[in-house]
Short mmCIF file of C-alpha atoms and ligand atoms in Angstrom, two decimals:
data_model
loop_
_atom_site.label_atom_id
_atom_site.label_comp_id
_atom_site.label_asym_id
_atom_site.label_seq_id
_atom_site.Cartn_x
_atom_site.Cartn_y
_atom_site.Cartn_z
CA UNK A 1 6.43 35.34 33.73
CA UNK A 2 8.98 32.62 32.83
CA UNK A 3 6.90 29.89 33.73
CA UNK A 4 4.27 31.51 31.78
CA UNK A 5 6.50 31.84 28.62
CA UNK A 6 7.63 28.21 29.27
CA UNK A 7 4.02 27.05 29.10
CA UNK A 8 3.63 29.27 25.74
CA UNK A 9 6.99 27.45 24.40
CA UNK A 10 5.46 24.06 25.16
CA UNK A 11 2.11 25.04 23.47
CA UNK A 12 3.76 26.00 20.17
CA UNK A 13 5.93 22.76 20.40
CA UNK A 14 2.65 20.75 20.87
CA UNK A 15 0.79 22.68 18.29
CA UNK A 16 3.30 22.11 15.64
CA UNK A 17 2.96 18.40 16.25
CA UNK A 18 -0.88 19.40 16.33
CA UNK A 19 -1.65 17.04 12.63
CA UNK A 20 0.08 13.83 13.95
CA UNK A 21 -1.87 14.28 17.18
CA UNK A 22 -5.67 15.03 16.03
CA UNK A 23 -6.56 11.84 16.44
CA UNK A 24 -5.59 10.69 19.77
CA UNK A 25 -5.39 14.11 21.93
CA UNK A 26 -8.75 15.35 22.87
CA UNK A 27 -7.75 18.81 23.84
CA UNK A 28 -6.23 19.11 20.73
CA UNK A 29 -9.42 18.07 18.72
CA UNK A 30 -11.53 20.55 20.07
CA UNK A 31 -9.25 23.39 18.99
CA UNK A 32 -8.78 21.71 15.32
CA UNK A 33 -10.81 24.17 12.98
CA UNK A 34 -13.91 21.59 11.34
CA UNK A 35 -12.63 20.58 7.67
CA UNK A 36 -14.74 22.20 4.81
CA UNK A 37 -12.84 21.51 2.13
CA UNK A 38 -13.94 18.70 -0.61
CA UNK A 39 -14.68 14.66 0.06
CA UNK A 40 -13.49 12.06 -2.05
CA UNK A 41 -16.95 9.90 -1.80
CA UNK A 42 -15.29 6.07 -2.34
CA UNK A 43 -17.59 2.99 -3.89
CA UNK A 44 -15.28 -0.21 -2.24
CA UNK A 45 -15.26 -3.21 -4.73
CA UNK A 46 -14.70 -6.77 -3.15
CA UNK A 47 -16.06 -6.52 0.53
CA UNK A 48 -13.70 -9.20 1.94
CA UNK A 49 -10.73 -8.88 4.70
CA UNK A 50 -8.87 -5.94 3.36
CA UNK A 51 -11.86 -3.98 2.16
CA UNK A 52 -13.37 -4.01 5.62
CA UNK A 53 -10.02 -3.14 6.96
CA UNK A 54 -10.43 -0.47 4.68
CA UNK A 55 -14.00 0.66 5.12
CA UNK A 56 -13.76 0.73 9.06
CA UNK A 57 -10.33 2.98 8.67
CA UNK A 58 -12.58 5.28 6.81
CA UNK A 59 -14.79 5.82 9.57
CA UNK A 60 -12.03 8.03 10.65
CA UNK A 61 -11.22 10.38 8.01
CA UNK A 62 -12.09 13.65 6.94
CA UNK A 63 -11.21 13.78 3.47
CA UNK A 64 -12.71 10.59 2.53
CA UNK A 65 -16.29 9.17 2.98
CA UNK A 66 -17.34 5.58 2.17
CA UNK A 67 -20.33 5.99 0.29
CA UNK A 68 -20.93 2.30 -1.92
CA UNK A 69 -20.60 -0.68 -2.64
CA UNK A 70 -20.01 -3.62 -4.91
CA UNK A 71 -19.98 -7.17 -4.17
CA UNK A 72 -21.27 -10.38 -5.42
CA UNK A 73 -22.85 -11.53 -2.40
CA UNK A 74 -26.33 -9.52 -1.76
CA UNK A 75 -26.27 -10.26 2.09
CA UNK A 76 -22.95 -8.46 2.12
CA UNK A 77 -24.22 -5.56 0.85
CA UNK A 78 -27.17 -5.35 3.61
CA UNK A 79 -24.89 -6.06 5.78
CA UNK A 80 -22.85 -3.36 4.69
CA UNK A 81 -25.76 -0.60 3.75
CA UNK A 82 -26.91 -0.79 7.77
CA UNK A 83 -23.56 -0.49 9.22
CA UNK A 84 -21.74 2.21 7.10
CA UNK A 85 -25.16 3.75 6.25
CA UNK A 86 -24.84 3.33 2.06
CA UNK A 87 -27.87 4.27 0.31
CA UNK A 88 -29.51 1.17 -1.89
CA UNK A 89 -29.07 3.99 -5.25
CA UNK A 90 -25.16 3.41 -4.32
CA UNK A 91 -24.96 -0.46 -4.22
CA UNK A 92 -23.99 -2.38 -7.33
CA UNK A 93 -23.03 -5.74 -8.01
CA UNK A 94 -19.93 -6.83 -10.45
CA UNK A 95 -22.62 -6.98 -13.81
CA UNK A 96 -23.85 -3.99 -13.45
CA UNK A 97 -20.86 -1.44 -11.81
CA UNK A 98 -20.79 -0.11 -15.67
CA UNK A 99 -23.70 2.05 -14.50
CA UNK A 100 -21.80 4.01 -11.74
CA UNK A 101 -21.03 6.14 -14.45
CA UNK A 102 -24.54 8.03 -14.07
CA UNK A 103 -23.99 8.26 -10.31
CA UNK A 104 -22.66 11.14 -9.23
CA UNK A 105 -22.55 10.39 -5.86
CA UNK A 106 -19.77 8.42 -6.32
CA UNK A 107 -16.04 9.98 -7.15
CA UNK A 108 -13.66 7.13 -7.02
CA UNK A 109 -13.54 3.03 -6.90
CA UNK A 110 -11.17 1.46 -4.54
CA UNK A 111 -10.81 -1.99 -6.22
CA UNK A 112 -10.06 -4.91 -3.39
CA UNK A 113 -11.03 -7.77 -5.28
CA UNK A 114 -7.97 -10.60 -5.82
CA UNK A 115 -5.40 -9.58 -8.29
CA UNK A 116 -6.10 -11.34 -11.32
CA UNK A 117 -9.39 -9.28 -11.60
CA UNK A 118 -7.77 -5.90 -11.18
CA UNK A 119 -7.13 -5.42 -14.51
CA UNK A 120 -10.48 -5.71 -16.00
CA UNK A 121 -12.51 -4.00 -13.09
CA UNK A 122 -10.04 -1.09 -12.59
CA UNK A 123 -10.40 -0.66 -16.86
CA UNK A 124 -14.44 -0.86 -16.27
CA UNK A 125 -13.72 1.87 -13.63
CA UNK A 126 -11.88 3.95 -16.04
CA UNK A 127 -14.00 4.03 -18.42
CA UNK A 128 -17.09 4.68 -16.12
CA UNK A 129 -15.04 8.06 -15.17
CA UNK A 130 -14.19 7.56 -11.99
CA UNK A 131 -10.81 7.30 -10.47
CA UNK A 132 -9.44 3.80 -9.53
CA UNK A 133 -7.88 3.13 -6.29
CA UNK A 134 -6.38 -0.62 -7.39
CA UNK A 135 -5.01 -2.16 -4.44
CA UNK A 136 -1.30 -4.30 -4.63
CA UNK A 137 0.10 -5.65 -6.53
CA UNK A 138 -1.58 -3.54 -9.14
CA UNK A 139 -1.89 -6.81 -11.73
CA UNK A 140 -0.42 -9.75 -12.29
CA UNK A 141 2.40 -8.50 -15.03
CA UNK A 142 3.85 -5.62 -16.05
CA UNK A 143 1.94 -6.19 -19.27
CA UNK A 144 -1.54 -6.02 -17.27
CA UNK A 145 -0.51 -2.82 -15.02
CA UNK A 146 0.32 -0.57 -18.59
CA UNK A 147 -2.69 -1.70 -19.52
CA UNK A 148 -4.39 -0.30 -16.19
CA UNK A 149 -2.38 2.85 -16.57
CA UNK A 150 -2.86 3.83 -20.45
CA UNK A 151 -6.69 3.48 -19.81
CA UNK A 152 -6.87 6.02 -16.75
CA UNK A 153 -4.82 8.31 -18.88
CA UNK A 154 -7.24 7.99 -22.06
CA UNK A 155 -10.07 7.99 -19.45
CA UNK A 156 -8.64 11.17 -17.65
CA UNK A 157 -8.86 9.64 -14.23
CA UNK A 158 -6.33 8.89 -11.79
CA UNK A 159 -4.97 5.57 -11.04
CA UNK A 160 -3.67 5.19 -7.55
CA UNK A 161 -2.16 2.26 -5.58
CA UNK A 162 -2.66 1.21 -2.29
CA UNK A 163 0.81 1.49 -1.02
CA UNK A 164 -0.14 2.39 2.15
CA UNK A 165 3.12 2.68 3.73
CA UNK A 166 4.09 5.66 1.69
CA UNK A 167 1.58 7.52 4.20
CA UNK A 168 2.97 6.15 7.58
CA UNK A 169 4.79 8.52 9.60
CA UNK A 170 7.81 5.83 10.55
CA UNK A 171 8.36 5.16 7.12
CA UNK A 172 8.27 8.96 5.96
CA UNK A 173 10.38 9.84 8.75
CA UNK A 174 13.46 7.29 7.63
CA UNK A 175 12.52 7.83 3.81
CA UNK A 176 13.49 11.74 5.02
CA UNK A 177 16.30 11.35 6.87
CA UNK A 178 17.86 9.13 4.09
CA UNK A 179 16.81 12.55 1.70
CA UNK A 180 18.68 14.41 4.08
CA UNK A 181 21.85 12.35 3.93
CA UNK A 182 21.78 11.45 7.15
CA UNK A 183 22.58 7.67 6.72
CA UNK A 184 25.21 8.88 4.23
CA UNK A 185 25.99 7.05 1.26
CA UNK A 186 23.51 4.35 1.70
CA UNK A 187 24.71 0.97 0.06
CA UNK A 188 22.93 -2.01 1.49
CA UNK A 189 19.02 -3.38 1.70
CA UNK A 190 17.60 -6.13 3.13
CA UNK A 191 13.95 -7.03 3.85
CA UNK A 192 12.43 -10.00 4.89
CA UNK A 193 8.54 -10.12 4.02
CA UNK A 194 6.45 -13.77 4.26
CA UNK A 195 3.77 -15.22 6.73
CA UNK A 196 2.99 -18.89 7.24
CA UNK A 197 0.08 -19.01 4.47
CA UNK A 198 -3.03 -21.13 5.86
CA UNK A 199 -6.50 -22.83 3.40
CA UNK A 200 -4.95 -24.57 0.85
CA UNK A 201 -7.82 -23.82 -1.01
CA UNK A 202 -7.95 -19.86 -1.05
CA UNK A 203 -7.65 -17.80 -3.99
CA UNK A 204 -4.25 -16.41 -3.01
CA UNK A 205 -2.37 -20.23 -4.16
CA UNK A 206 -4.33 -20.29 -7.21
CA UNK A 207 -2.45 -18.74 -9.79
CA UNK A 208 -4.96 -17.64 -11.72
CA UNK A 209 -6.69 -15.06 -9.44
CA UNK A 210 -3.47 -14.58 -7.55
CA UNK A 211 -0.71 -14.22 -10.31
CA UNK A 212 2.10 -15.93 -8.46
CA UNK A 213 2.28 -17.20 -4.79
CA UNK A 214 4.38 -14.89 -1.98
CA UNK A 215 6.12 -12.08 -4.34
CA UNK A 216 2.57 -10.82 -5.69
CA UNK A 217 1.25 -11.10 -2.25
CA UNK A 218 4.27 -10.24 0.36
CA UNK A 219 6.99 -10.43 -1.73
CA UNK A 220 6.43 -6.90 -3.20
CA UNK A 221 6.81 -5.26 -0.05
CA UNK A 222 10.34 -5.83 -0.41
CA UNK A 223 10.70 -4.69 -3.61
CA UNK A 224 8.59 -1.48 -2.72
CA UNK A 225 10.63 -1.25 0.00
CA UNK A 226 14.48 -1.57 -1.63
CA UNK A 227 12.90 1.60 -3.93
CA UNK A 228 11.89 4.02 -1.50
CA UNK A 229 14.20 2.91 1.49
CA UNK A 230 17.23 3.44 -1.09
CA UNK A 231 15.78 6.43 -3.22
CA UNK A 232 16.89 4.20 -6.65
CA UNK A 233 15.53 2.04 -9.48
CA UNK A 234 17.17 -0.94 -9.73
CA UNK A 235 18.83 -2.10 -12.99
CA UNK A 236 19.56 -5.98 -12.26
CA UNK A 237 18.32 -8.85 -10.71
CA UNK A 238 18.97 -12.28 -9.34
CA UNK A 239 16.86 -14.88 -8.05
CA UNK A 240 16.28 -18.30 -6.11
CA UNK A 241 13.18 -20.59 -5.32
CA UNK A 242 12.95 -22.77 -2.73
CA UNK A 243 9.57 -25.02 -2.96
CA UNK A 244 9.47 -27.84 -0.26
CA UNK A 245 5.74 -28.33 -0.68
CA UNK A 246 4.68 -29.16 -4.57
CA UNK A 247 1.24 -29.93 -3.46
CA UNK A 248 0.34 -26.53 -1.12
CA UNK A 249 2.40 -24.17 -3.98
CA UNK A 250 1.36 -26.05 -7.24
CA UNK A 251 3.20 -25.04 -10.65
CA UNK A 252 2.96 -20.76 -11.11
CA UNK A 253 2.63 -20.06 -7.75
CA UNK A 254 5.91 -19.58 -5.72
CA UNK A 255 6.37 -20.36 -1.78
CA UNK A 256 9.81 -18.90 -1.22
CA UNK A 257 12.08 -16.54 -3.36
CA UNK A 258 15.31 -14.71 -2.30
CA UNK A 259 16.19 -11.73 -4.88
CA UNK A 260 18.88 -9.24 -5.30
CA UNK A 261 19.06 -6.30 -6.64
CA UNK A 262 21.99 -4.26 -8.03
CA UNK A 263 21.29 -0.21 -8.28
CA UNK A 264 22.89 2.24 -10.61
CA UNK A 265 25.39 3.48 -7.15
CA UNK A 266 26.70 0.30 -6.47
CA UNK A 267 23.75 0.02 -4.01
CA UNK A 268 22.37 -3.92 -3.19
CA UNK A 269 19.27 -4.99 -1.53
CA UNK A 270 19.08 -8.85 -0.52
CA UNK A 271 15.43 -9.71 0.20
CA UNK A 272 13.16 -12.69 0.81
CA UNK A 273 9.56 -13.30 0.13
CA UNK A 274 7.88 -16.61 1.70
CA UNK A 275 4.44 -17.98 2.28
CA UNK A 276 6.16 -21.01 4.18
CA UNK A 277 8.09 -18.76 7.09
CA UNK A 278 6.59 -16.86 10.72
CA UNK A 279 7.65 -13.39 12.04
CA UNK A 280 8.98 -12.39 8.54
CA UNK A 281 8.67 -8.28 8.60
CA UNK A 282 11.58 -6.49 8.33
CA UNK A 283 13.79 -3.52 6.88
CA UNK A 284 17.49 -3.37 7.53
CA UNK A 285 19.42 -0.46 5.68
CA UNK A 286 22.87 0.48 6.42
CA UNK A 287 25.00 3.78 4.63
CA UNK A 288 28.47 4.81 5.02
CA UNK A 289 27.06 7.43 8.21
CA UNK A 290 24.54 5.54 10.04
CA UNK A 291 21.57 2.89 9.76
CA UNK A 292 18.28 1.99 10.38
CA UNK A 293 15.99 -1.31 11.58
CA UNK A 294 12.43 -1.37 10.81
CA UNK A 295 10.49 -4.45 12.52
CA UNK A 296 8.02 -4.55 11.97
CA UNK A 297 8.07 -2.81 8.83
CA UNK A 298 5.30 -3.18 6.73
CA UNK A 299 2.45 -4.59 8.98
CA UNK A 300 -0.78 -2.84 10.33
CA UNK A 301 1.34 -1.48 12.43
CA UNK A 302 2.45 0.14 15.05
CA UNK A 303 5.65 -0.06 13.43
CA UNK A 304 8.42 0.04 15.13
CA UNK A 305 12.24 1.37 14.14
CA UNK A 306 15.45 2.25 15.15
CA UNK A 307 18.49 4.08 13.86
CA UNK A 308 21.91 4.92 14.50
CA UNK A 309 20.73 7.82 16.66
CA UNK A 310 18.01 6.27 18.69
CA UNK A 311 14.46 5.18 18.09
CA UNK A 312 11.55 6.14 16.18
CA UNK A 313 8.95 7.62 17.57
CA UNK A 314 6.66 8.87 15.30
CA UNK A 315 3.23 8.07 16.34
CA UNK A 316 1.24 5.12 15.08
CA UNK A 317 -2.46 6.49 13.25
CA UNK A 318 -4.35 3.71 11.18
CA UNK A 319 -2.28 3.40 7.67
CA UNK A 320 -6.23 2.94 5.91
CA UNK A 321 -7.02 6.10 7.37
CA UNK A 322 -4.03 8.40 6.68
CA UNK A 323 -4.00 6.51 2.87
CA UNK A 324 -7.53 7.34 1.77
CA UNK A 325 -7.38 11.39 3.37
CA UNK A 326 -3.98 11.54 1.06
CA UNK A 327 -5.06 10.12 -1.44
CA UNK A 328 -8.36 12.61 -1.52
CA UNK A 329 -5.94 15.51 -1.41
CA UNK A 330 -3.98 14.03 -3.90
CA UNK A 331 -6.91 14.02 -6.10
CA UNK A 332 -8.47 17.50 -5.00
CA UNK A 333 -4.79 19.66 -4.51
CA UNK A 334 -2.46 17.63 -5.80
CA UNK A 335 -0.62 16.92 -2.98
CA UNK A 336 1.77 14.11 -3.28
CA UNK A 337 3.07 11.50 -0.89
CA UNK A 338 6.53 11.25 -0.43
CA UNK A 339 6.73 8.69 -2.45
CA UNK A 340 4.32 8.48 -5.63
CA UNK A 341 1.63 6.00 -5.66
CA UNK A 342 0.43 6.10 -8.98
CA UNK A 343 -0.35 3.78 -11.93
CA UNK A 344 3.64 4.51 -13.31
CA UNK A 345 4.78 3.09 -9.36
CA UNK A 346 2.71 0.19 -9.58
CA UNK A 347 4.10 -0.76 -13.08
CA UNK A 348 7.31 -0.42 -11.57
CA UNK A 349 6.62 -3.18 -9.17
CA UNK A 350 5.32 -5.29 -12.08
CA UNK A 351 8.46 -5.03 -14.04
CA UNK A 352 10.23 -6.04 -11.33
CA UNK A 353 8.29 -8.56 -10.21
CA UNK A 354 8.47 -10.03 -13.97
CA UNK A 355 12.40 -9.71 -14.08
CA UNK A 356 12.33 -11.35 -10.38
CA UNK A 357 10.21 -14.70 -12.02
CA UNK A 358 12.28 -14.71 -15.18
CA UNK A 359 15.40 -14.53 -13.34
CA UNK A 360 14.24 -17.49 -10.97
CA UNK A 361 13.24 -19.30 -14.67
CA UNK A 362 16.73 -18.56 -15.91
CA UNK A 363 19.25 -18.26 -13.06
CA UNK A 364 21.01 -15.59 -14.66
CA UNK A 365 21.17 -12.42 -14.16
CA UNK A 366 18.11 -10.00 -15.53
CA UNK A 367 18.39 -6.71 -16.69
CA UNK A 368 15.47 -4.34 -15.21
CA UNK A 369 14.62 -0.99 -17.08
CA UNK A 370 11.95 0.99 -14.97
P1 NAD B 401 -10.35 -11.60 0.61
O1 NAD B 401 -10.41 -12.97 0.06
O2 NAD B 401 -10.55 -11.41 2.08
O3 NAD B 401 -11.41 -10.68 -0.13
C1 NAD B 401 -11.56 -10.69 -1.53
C2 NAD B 401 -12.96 -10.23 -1.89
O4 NAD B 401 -13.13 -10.32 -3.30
C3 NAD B 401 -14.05 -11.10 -1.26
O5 NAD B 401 -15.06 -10.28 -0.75
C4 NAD B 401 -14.58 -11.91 -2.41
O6 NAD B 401 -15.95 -12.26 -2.29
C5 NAD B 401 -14.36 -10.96 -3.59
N1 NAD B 401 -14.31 -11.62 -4.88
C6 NAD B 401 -14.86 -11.14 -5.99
N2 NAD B 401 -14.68 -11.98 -7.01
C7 NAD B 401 -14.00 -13.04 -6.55
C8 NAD B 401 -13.52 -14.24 -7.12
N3 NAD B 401 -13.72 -14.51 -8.41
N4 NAD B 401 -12.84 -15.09 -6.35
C9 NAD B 401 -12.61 -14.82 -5.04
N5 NAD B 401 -13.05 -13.69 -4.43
C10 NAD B 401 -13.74 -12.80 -5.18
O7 NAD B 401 -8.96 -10.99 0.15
P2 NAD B 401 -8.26 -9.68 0.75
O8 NAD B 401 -7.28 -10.10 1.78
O9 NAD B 401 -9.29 -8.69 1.11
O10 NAD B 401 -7.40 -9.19 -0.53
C11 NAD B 401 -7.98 -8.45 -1.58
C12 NAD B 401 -6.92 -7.57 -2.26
O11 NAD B 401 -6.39 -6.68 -1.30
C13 NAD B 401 -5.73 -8.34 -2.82
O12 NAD B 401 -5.29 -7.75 -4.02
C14 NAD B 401 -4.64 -8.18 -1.77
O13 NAD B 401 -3.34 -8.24 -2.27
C15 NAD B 401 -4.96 -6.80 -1.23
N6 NAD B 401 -4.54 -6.61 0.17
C16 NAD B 401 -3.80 -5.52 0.48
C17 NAD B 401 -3.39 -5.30 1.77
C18 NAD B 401 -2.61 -4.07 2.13
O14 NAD B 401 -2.14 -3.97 3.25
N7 NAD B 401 -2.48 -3.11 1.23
C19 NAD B 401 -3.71 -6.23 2.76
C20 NAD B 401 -4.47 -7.33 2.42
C21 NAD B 401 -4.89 -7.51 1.12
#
């Protein structure tokens, strides 16, 4: 009888972990009632790195189906019509996307094109009536992202970010605790976020299709970061560039930046964005009860952590994957993250992002209202 109730015990203890685990426990699966409820059926723009990141995520959700395409580059698309089985009525190229407006097939756009186009396709998504999934950073200014936002809200559509980390259970789990006062009074930030960049000649160091160099890139997962980490806007900011190679990071486009920023309790994150720097992902917060290390911290993961009271151990499931089925019951319940992704959070990077370059411009100190 005891050992009986103790197996009972452990099967309630596994089934409330039952969610996190329906993707890796097979037991578990087969006891999983099938989903019925609605789809989100996702057209991908820009079929590069990211997007097929993306599409093969989507292989494994339940919420979300991948369902068309559009790209520039016709072999692409065959490509992409045999292996994610798209039908030829759902393929478009970027002339004629206008059109997906008579498809109903298709309920959302998840823009992954590089950032200077964002603005202009996610508007032409707007207005076509679907919802735009923009992927970061949202635009290249603050200016750009209202834009973005004040056309989804004339269009009635929502406009969602790919912040993907505002999905993965590490993250959430830290982002709680800190809710839950558990790192007490939390006062200090720092994140480190930069990669050694490679080609010279891709679109990510020209500044008009990228917007910047490291911050719009990397840079922003810092800033993303100091918000939700810290549960605060910030109000001020200071910055400093380092460029040691003119040639690589040409005028507009920035290699290294360290920022601070000053929040309304006295908080301060210290953070650095590179494109010249290895082995640059990672979280530090500390609070007046405890503290917590995230490194990695914003990578494909698995992430790892630890706090003052031991390590994370949340389990690692594909970011893509646990983005796109949140984000299609966002959509269809209105379920948020636990931290918004929408249009409003993007801006918020943007603003910041501006205030980061005007500080670097100015060397003084730059007032931020979000
Ligand atoms: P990529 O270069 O691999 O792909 C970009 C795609 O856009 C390509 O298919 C390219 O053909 C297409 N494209 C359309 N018009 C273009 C033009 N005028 N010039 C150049 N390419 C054009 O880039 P990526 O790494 O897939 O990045 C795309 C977007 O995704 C960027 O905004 C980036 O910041 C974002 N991204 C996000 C994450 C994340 O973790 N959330 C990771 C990587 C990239």
């Amino acid at each position: 009888m005891a050992s009986r109730r103790n197996f009972l015990e452990k099967l309630t203890v596994s089934a409330v972990g039952l969610p996190l685990l329906y993707h890796s426990n097979p037991l578990f699966a087969v006891t999983e009632a099938p989903y019925q409820g609605p789809v989100l059926k996702v057209a991908i723009m820009g079929l590069g790195s990211y997007g097929t990141r993306v599409a093969e995520a989507m292989k494994d959700c339940k919420r979300a189906k991948l369902v068309g395409v559009i790209s520039g580059t016709p072999s692409k698309i065959k490509d992409w019509q045999a292996k994610y089985d798209i039908p030829k009525k759902n393929c478009y190229n970027y002339e004629n996307f206008d059109a997906i407006k008579d498809n109903k097939d298709i309920d959302a756009v998840y823009v992954i094109t590089p950032n200077g186009l964002h603005k202009d396709q996610s508007i032409r998504v707007a207005k076509a009536g679907k919802h735009v999934i923009c992927e970061k950073p949202m635009a290249v200014n603050a200016d750009e992202a209202q834009e973005m936002v004040d056309a989804c809200k004339a269009a009635k559509v929502h406009l969602l970010i790919g912040y993907r980390m505002h999905y993965e259970p590490k993250t959430v789990e830290v982002i709680k605790m800190r809710q839950n006062g558990e790192f007490g009074k939390v006062k200090f930030f720092q994140g480190q976020s930069g990669f050694t960049i490679g080609d010279p000649n891709q679109w990510r160091l020209n500044k008009e299709l990228a917007g910047g160099g490291a911050m719009m890139d990397i840079g922003i997962y810092s800033i993303n970061g100091a918000r939700y980490m810290l549960g605060e806007e910030p109000i001020w900011v200071t910055a400093q560039e380092t460029k040691t190679d003119p040639i690589k990071f040409k005028e507009g486009v920035d290699e290294t930046i360290q920022f601070q920023l000053g929040f309304p309790s006295g908080a301060v994150a210290n953070c650095l964005s590179t494109y010249n720097m290895s082995h640059l992902d990672r979280f530090f917060m500390t609070g007046s009860e405890g503290w917590v290390e995230m490194k990695p911290s914003t990578g494909y993961g698995p992430i790892k952590g630890r706090t003052h009271k031991g390590e994370l151990d949340q389990p690692h499931i594909t970011h893509q994957t646990l983005q796109m089925d949140g984000m299609s019951q966002l959509i269809f319940e209105g379920v948020q993250p636990i931290v918004p992704l929408d249009g409003e959070e993007g801006l918020k990077d943007m603003k910041i992002i501006d205030a980061i370059y005007r500080a670097v411009e100015t060397g003084g100190k730059v007032a931020i209202n979000l």
